[in-house]
Short mmCIF file of C-alpha atoms in Angstrom, two decimals:
data_model
loop_
_atom_site.label_atom_id
_atom_site.label_comp_id
_atom_site.label_asym_id
_atom_site.label_seq_id
_atom_site.Cartn_x
_atom_site.Cartn_y
_atom_site.Cartn_z
CA UNK A 1 -13.44 -9.10 -36.72
CA UNK A 2 -16.76 -8.99 -34.34
CA UNK A 3 -15.43 -11.68 -32.23
CA UNK A 4 -12.18 -10.33 -31.88
CA UNK A 5 -13.85 -7.13 -30.72
CA UNK A 6 -15.72 -9.19 -28.55
CA UNK A 7 -12.92 -11.22 -27.32
CA UNK A 8 -10.85 -7.90 -26.18
CA UNK A 9 -13.68 -6.44 -24.60
CA UNK A 10 -14.50 -9.71 -22.54
CA UNK A 11 -10.52 -9.83 -21.75
CA UNK A 12 -10.71 -6.20 -20.63
CA UNK A 13 -13.88 -6.54 -18.41
CA UNK A 14 -11.87 -9.57 -16.34
CA UNK A 15 -8.95 -7.57 -15.83
CA UNK A 16 -11.51 -5.01 -14.65
CA UNK A 17 -12.93 -7.38 -12.46
CA UNK A 18 -9.24 -8.54 -10.93
CA UNK A 19 -8.31 -5.48 -10.09
CA UNK A 20 -11.63 -5.03 -8.08
CA UNK A 21 -10.81 -8.38 -6.31
CA UNK A 22 -7.12 -7.02 -5.56
CA UNK A 23 -8.75 -3.57 -4.40
CA UNK A 24 -11.21 -5.46 -2.23
CA UNK A 25 -7.88 -7.32 -0.77
CA UNK A 26 -6.57 -3.93 0.49
CA UNK A 27 -9.76 -3.03 2.13
CA UNK A 28 -9.08 -4.84 5.71
CA UNK A 29 -11.82 -7.13 7.47
CA UNK A 30 -11.76 -7.83 10.94
CA UNK A 31 -10.30 -11.03 10.65
CA UNK A 32 -6.48 -11.30 9.80
CA UNK A 33 -5.61 -12.18 6.42
CA UNK A 34 -1.73 -12.50 4.95
CA UNK A 35 -3.34 -10.73 1.51
CA UNK A 36 -4.05 -7.56 3.71
CA UNK A 37 0.06 -6.67 3.51
CA UNK A 38 0.09 -7.42 -0.07
CA UNK A 39 0.43 -3.76 -0.93
CA UNK A 40 3.43 -3.52 1.43
CA UNK A 41 6.97 -2.67 -0.40
CA UNK A 42 10.26 -2.99 1.56
CA UNK A 43 13.61 -1.50 0.98
CA UNK A 44 16.02 -4.30 0.72
CA UNK A 45 19.37 -3.74 -0.28
CA UNK A 46 18.28 -0.47 -2.37
CA UNK A 47 15.45 -1.52 -3.99
CA UNK A 48 11.95 -1.96 -3.13
CA UNK A 49 10.57 -5.32 -2.96
CA UNK A 50 7.19 -6.70 -1.56
CA UNK A 51 7.08 -8.09 1.81
CA UNK A 52 6.03 -11.88 0.87
CA UNK A 53 10.09 -11.58 -1.02
CA UNK A 54 11.69 -11.00 2.30
CA UNK A 55 9.39 -12.40 4.75
CA UNK A 56 7.24 -15.38 5.68
CA UNK A 57 3.71 -13.98 6.41
CA UNK A 58 1.25 -16.45 8.26
CA UNK A 59 -1.93 -15.99 10.18
CA UNK A 60 -1.01 -16.81 13.83
CA UNK A 61 -4.77 -17.07 15.06
CA UNK A 62 -7.74 -15.25 13.96
CA UNK A 63 -6.99 -11.68 14.68
CA UNK A 64 -3.13 -11.85 14.32
CA UNK A 65 -0.78 -11.89 11.64
CA UNK A 66 2.97 -13.40 11.94
CA UNK A 67 5.55 -12.25 9.68
CA UNK A 68 9.26 -13.87 10.10
CA UNK A 69 11.64 -12.25 8.18
CA UNK A 70 14.43 -14.02 6.32
CA UNK A 71 17.31 -11.83 7.43
CA UNK A 72 17.46 -10.82 11.01
CA UNK A 73 18.24 -6.89 9.81
CA UNK A 74 15.08 -6.69 8.23
CA UNK A 75 12.95 -6.69 10.87
CA UNK A 76 12.93 -3.06 11.67
CA UNK A 77 12.81 -2.38 7.95
CA UNK A 78 9.59 -4.25 7.80
CA UNK A 79 8.35 -2.61 10.97
CA UNK A 80 8.28 0.36 9.43
CA UNK A 81 6.90 0.21 6.04
CA UNK A 82 3.77 -1.68 7.70
CA UNK A 83 3.80 1.60 10.55
CA UNK A 84 4.18 3.58 6.89
CA UNK A 85 1.54 2.02 4.90
CA UNK A 86 -2.30 3.54 5.23
CA UNK A 87 -3.59 0.08 6.86
CA UNK A 88 -3.55 1.38 9.98
CA UNK A 89 -1.75 -1.59 11.60
CA UNK A 90 0.75 -1.37 14.31
CA UNK A 91 3.32 -4.41 14.58
CA UNK A 92 4.71 -5.88 17.59
CA UNK A 93 8.30 -6.90 17.39
CA UNK A 94 9.52 -9.87 19.64
CA UNK A 95 13.09 -11.01 18.48
CA UNK A 96 12.81 -12.07 15.14
CA UNK A 97 9.13 -12.24 14.96
CA UNK A 98 6.57 -9.51 14.03
CA UNK A 99 3.15 -9.93 14.86
CA UNK A 100 0.73 -7.49 13.53
CA UNK A 101 -2.73 -7.62 15.40
CA UNK A 102 -5.89 -6.82 13.59
CA UNK A 103 -7.68 -3.99 15.86
CA UNK A 104 -11.44 -5.02 16.36
CA UNK A 105 -13.58 -2.76 13.52
CA UNK A 106 -16.09 -0.33 15.40
CA UNK A 107 -19.27 0.37 13.58
CA UNK A 108 -17.87 3.53 12.05
CA UNK A 109 -15.18 2.03 10.86
CA UNK A 110 -16.88 -0.75 9.31
CA UNK A 111 -19.12 1.91 7.62
CA UNK A 112 -16.35 3.71 5.99
CA UNK A 113 -14.88 0.68 4.67
CA UNK A 114 -18.12 -0.52 3.21
CA UNK A 115 -18.42 2.89 1.60
CA UNK A 116 -15.07 2.64 0.49
CA UNK A 117 -16.16 -1.02 -1.36
CA UNK A 118 -18.82 0.29 -3.09
CA UNK A 119 -16.63 3.19 -4.51
CA UNK A 120 -14.28 0.50 -5.74
CA UNK A 121 -16.92 -1.78 -7.11
CA UNK A 122 -18.65 1.64 -8.66
CA UNK A 123 -15.17 2.61 -10.59
CA UNK A 124 -15.04 -1.25 -11.96
CA UNK A 125 -18.88 -1.06 -13.34
CA UNK A 126 -17.76 2.30 -14.84
CA UNK A 127 -14.44 0.88 -16.20
CA UNK A 128 -16.94 -2.25 -18.00
CA UNK A 129 -18.99 0.01 -19.06
CA UNK A 130 -16.39 2.40 -20.56
CA UNK A 131 -15.10 -1.07 -22.38
CA UNK A 132 -18.54 -1.77 -23.43
CA UNK A 133 -18.52 2.20 -25.19
CA UNK A 134 -15.03 1.47 -26.88
CA UNK A 135 -16.28 -1.74 -28.63
CA UNK A 136 -19.59 -0.37 -29.62
CA UNK A 137 -17.38 2.65 -30.82
CA UNK A 138 -15.32 -0.31 -33.13
CA UNK A 139 -18.75 -1.82 -34.20
CA UNK A 140 -19.77 1.64 -35.50
CA UNK A 141 -16.51 2.41 -37.11
CA UNK A 142 -16.82 -0.60 -39.08
CA UNK A 143 -20.00 -0.16 -40.26
CA UNK A 144 -19.25 3.71 -41.76
CA UNK A 145 -16.28 1.83 -43.10
CA UNK A 146 -18.73 -0.65 -44.95
CA UNK A 147 -16.91 -3.53 -43.21
CA UNK A 148 -19.93 -5.28 -41.88
CA UNK A 149 -23.60 -4.77 -42.29
CA UNK A 150 -26.05 -3.53 -39.96
CA UNK A 151 -27.50 -6.52 -38.63
CA UNK A 152 -23.87 -7.64 -38.03
CA UNK A 153 -23.03 -4.48 -36.03
CA UNK A 154 -26.54 -4.81 -33.75
CA UNK A 155 -25.64 -8.27 -33.24
CA UNK A 156 -22.26 -7.32 -31.93
CA UNK A 157 -23.59 -4.61 -29.85
CA UNK A 158 -26.26 -7.23 -28.04
CA UNK A 159 -23.09 -9.61 -27.38
CA UNK A 160 -21.23 -6.49 -25.77
CA UNK A 161 -24.08 -5.74 -23.76
CA UNK A 162 -24.60 -9.21 -22.73
CA UNK A 163 -20.91 -9.45 -21.88
CA UNK A 164 -21.13 -6.15 -19.64
CA UNK A 165 -24.24 -7.37 -17.77
CA UNK A 166 -22.56 -10.59 -17.10
CA UNK A 167 -19.60 -8.61 -15.52
CA UNK A 168 -21.53 -5.93 -13.60
CA UNK A 169 -23.66 -8.95 -12.03
CA UNK A 170 -20.12 -10.30 -10.68
CA UNK A 171 -19.22 -7.09 -9.50
CA UNK A 172 -22.34 -6.75 -7.69
CA UNK A 173 -21.68 -9.90 -6.32
CA UNK A 174 -17.99 -9.49 -5.32
CA UNK A 175 -19.56 -6.28 -3.32
CA UNK A 176 -22.19 -8.09 -1.71
CA UNK A 177 -19.62 -10.72 -0.62
CA UNK A 178 -17.24 -8.24 0.64
CA UNK A 179 -20.09 -5.90 2.60
CA UNK A 180 -20.85 -9.45 4.52
CA UNK A 181 -17.55 -9.85 5.08
CA UNK A 182 -17.28 -6.53 6.94
CA UNK A 183 -20.14 -6.84 8.53
CA UNK A 184 -19.48 -9.94 10.25
CA UNK A 185 -18.32 -9.47 13.71
#
């Protein structure tokens, strides 16, 4: 019973950390990386699909992404989808190839992205702490129903606290790496 609660809490904390990693991918650094375009959906024969399902996205050089659609009529659709996204990118088309230059980050935009990254990290920390609260609530409910002893409940809460500390430290490490990426010129 205690192990099930702890295992469930750990799985949920892992998902929170995974979601943070995905959110960090959306915050662009000065370098070109295909994952920047992961959130872009393209209209393909009436349904929205991820960009990676209709085109090949590669890194041309340190500051340029190259997108080669599998079908020529998709070029303007992809270009429009990139411009409509909130990434602040301006694609340039040359024939069947779309180039997406990454604008250089100014000090002001870097600070804005760092604020955004810190907010995402704080949301992840809050999610982890909420998971801890839920697990501790489960232990208290089991204790009220006399299914576990006080010692078992305290041991379970200690284990959940250790998990919480581990995942909060991991979130802090991810934030530190993202901040270093953003401040790199």
